[in-house]
Tab-separated table of C-alpha atoms and ligand atoms in Angstrom:
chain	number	residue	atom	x	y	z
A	1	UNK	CA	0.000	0.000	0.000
A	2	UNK	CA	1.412	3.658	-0.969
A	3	UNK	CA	-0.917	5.511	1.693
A	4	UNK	CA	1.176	4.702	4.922
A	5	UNK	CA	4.391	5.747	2.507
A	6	UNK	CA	3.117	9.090	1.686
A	7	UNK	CA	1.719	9.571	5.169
A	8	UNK	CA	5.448	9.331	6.247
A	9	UNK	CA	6.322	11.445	3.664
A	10	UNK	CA	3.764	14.385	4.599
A	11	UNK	CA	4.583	13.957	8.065
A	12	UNK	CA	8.196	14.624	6.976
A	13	UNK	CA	7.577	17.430	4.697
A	14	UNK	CA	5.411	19.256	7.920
A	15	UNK	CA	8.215	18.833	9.574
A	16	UNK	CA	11.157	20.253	7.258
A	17	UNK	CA	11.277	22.331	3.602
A	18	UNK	CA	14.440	20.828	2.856
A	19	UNK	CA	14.540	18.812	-0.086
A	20	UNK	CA	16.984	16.068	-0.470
A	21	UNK	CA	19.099	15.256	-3.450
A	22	UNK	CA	20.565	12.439	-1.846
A	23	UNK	CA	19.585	9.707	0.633
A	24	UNK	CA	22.163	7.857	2.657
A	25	UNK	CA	21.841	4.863	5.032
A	26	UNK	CA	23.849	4.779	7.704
A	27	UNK	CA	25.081	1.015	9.043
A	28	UNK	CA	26.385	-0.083	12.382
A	29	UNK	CA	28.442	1.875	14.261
A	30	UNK	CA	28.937	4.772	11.015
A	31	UNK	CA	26.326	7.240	12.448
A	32	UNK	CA	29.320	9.803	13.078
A	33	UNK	CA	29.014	10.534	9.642
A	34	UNK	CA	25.763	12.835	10.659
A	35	UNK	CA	28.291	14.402	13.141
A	36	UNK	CA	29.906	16.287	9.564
A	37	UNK	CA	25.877	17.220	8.761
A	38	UNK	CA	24.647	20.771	8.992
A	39	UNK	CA	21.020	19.359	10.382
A	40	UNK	CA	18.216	21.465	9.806
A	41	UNK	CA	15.770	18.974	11.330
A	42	UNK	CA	16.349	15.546	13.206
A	43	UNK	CA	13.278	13.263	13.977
A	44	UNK	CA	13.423	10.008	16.006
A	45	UNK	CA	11.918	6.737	13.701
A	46	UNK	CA	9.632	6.525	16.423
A	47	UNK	CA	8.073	9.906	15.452
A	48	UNK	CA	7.348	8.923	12.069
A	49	UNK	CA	4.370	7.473	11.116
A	50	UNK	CA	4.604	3.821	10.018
A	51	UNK	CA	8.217	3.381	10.433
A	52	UNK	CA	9.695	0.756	13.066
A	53	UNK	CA	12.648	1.859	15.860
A	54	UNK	CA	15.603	0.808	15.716
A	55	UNK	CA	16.927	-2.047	18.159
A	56	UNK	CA	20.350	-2.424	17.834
A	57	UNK	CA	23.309	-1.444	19.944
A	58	UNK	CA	25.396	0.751	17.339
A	59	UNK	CA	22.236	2.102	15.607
A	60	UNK	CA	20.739	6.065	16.883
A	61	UNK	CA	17.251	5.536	14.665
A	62	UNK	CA	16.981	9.027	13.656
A	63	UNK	CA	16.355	10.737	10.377
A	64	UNK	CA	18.257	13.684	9.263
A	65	UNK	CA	17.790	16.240	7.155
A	66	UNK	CA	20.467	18.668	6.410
A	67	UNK	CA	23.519	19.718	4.220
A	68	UNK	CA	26.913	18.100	3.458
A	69	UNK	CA	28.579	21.090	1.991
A	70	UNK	CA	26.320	22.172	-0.199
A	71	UNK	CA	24.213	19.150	-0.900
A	72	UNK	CA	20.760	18.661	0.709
A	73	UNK	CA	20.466	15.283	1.934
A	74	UNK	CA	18.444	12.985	4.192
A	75	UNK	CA	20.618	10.401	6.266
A	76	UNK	CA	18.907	7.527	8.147
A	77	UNK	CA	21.279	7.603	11.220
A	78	UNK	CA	21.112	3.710	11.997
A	79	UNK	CA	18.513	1.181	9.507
A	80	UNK	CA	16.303	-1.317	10.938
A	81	UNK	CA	17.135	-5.190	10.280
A	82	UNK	CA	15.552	-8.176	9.535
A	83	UNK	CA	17.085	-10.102	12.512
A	84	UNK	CA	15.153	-8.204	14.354
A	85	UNK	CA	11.690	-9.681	13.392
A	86	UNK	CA	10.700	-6.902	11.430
A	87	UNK	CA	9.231	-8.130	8.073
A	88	UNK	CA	10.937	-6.916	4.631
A	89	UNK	CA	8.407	-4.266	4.459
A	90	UNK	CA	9.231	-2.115	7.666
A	91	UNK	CA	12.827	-3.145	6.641
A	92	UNK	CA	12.336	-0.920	3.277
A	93	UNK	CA	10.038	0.903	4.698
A	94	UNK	CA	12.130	4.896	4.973
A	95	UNK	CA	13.809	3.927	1.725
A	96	UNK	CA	10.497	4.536	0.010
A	97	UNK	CA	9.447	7.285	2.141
A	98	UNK	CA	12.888	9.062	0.918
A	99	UNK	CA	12.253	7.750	-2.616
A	100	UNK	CA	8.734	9.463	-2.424
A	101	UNK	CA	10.477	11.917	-0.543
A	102	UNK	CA	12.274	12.548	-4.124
A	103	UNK	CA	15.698	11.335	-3.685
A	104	UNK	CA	17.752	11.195	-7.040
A	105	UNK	CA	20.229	8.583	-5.467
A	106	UNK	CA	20.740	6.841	-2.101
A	107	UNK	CA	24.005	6.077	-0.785
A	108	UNK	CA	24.201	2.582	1.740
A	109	UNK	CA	26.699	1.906	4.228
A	110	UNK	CA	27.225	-1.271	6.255
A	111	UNK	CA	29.714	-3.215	8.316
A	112	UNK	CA	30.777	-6.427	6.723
A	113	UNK	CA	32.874	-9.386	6.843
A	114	UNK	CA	35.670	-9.948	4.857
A	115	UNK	CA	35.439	-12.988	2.651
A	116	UNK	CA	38.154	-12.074	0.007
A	117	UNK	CA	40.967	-13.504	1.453
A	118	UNK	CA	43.218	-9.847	0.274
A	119	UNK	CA	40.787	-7.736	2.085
A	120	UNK	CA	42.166	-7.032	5.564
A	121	UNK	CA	39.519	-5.491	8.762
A	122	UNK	CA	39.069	-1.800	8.128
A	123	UNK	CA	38.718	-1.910	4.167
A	124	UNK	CA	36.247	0.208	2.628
A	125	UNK	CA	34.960	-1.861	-0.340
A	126	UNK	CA	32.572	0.199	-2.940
A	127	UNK	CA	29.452	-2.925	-3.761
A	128	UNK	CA	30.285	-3.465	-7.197
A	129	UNK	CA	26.859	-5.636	-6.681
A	130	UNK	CA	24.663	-8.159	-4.150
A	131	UNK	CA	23.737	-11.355	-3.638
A	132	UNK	CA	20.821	-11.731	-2.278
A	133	UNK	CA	20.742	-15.260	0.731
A	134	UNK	CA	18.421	-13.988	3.005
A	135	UNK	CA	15.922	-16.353	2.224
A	136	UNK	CA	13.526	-14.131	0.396
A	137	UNK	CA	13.069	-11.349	-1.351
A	138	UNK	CA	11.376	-8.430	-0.288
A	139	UNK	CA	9.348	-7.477	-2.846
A	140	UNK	CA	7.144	-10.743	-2.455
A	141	UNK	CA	3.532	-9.561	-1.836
A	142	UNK	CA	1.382	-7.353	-3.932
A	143	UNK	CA	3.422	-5.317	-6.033
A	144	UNK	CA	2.698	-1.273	-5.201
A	145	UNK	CA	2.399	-0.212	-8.795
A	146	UNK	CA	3.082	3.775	-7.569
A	147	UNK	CA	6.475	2.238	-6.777
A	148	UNK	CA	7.377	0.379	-10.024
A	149	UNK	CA	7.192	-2.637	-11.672
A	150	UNK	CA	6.596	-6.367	-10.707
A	151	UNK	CA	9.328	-7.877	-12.010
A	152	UNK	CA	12.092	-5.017	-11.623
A	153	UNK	CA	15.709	-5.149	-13.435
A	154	UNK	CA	18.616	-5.803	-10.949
A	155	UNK	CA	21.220	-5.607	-13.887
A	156	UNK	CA	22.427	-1.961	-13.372
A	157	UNK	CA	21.536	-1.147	-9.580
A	158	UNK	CA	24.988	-0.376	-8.512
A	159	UNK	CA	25.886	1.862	-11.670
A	160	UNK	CA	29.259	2.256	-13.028
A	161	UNK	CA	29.125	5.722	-12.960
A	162	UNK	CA	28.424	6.255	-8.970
A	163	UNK	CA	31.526	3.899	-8.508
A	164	UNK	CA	33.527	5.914	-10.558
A	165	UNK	CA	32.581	9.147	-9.177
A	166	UNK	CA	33.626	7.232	-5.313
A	167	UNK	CA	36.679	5.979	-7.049
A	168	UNK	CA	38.118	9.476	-7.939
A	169	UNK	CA	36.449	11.013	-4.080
A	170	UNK	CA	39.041	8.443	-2.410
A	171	UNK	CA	41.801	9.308	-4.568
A	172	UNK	CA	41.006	12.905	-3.948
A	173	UNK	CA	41.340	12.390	-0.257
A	174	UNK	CA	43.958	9.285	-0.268
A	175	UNK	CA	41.576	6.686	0.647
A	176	UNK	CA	42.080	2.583	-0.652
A	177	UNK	CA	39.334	1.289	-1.867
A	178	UNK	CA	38.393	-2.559	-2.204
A	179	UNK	CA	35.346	-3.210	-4.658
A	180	UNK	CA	33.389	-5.947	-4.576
A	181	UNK	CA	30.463	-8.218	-4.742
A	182	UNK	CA	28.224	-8.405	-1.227
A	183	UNK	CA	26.478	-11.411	-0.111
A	184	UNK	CA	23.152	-10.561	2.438
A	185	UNK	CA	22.179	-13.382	4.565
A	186	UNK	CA	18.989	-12.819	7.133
A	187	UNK	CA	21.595	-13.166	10.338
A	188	UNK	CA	21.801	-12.908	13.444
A	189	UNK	CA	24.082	-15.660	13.576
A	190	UNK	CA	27.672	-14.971	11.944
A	191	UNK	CA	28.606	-17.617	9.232
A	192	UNK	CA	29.869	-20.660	9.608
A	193	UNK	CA	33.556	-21.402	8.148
A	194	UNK	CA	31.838	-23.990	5.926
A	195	UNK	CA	29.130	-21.447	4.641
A	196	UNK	CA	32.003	-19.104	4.504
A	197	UNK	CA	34.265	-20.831	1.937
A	198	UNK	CA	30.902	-21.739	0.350
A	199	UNK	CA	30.217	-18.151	-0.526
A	200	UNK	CA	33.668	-17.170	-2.006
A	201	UNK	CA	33.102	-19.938	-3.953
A	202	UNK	CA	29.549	-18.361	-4.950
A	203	UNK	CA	31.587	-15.116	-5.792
A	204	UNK	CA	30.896	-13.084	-2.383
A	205	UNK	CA	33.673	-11.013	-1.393
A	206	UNK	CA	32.024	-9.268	2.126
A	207	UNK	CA	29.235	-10.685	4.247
A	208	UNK	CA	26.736	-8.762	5.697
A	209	UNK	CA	22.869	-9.035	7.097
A	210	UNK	CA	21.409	-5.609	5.522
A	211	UNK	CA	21.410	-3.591	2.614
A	212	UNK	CA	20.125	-6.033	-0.041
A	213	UNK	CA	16.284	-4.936	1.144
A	214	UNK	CA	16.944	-1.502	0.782
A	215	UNK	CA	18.641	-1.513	-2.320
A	216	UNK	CA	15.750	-3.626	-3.854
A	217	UNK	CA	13.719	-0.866	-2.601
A	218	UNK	CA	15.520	1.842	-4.419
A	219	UNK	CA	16.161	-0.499	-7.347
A	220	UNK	CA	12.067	-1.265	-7.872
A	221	UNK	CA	11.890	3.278	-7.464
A	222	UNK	CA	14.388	3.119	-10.292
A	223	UNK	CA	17.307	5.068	-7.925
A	224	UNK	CA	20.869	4.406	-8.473
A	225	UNK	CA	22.288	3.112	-5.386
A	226	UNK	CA	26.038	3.719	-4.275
A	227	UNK	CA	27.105	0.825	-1.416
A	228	UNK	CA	30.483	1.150	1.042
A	229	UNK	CA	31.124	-1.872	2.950
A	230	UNK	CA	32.904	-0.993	6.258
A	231	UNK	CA	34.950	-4.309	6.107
A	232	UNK	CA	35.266	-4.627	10.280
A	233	UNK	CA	36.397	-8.503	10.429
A	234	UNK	CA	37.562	-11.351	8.038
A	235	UNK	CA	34.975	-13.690	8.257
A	236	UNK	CA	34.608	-16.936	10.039
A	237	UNK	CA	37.625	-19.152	9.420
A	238	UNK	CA	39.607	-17.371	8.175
A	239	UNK	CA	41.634	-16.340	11.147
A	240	UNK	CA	42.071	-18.231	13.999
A	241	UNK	CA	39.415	-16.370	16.242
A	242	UNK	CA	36.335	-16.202	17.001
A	243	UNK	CA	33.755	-13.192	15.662
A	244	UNK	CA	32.056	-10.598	17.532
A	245	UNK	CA	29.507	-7.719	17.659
A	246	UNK	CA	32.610	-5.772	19.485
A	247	UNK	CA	35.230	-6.086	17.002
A	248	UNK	CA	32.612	-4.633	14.410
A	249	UNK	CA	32.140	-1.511	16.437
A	250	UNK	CA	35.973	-1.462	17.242
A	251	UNK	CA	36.805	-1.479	13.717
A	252	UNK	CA	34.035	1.125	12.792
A	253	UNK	CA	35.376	3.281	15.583
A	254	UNK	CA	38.719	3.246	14.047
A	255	UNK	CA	37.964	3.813	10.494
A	256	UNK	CA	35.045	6.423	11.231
A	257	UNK	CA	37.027	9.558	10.297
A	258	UNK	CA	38.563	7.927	7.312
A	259	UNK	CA	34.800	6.755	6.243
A	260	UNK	CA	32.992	10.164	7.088
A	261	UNK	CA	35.094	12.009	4.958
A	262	UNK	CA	34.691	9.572	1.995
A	263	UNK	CA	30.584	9.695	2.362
A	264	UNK	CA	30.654	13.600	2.599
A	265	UNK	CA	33.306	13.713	-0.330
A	266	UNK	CA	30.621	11.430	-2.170
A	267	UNK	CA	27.659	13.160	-1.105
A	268	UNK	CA	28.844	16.659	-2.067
A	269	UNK	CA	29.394	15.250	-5.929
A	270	UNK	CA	25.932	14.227	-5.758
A	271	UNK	CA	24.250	17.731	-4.948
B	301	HPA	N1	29.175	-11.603	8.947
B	301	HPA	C1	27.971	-11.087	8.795
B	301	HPA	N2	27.689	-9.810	9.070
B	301	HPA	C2	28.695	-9.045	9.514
B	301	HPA	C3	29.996	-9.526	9.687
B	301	HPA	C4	30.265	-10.890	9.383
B	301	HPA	O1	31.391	-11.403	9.510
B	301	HPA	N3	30.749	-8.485	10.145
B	301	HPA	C5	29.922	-7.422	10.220
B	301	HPA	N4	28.673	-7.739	9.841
């Protein structure tokens, strides 16, 4: 149904003038990037109408709307996951309120394992694209024809272009960049070694449990989608310890800076 969407969407527009060029989604533990936001309004998930809070340690649940630089943009300040229970729907459910919301792109962030054996914890790795293994996809259900079409292409929704554009922002600022292909599974549990080497063998280079709903979302609204992968661990098995929720938020803590600037540096080309 489009009616709780645009509901969401009024409710937003009541609430701030600002018009956003961009949208970005912010994963675990890479909120700081709305530290480097001149915020003209900030409103708590819980405020909107129809959207979900956010559960997770690591995740604010607020949606800004501000500037980077120049460039008008509306930053979801921690997503909501399907580990949590929610269904797909609440998952996507801001991306379409900023796609209504008239986004022209949307930039996603997560934190990730590493599969590719060269990648090392603290990577950024531009999603080159996905593969989907959480199970199901989200756009199962009556389609909502106001949002596009049944059956939507997949073939272009990480364009060249955006990557190219991200490419020459971490030259600019003397960033590495890994890019790469990223595998969703639902979560919460991390991987297993097995499913691990299972997955490089599938062509997955990071691991993650978000994004892929999201960028379905935008993908069915027809918005070009730009995805950094925070690579915080190597995946199960492939060193000799075990995984946590910590490590992912030390990582993320230590590469924030690094990370902020590219997003900003990505955001402002988008404006
Ligand atoms: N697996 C799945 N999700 C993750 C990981 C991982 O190793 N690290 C951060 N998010």
């Amino acid at each position: 149904m489009i009616k709780p969407i645009d509901e969401a969407v009024s409710f937003i527009r009541s609430r701030s003038r600002l018009q956003p060029a961009a949208g970005v989604i912010l994963g675990s533990g890479l909120g700081d990037v709305a530290d480097s936001i001149d915020v003209e309004t900030a409103i708590g998930y819980g405020e909107i109408p129809g959207a979900k809070a956010s559960g997770v340690a690591g995740h604010q649940g607020r949606l800004v709307l501000g500037r980077a630089g120049k460039a008008p943009v509306a930053v979801m300040q921690g997503r909501i996951h399907f580990y949590e229970g929610h269904e797909l729907g609440d998952v996507m459910f801001l991306t379409r309120v900023l796609g209504r919301l008239g986004i022209k792109s949307l930039v996603v962030t997560n934190a990730a394992g590493g599969v590719n054996t060269s990648y090392g914890a603290g990577d950024l790795m531009l999603i080159s694209d996905h593969i989907n293994f959480m199970g199901v996809n989200p756009l199962r259900g009556p389609n909502i024809d106001e949002l596009g079409v049944r059956f939507p292409d997949m073939s272009e929704s990480y364009p060249e272009s955006l990557r190219e554009m991200a490419r020459g922002v971490a030259r600019s600022i003397g960033i590495k960049l890994q890019e790469g292909v990223y595998l969703a599974l639902s979560g919460p549990t991390y991987e297993t070694p097995a499913e691990i080497r299972a997955f490089r063998t599938l062509g997955a280079d990071a691991v993650g449990m978000s994004t892929v709903p999201e960028v379905i979302a935008a993908s069915q609204m027809q918005i070009p989608v730009l995805g950094i992968s925070c690579i915080t661990n190597m995946a199960a098995g492939i060193l000799k310890q075990k995984l946590t929720h910590q490590e992912v938020m030390d990582t993320t803590a230590r590469v924030q800076k690094q990370f902020a600037a590219l997003v900003l540096g990505v955001l402002e080309k988008l404006a």
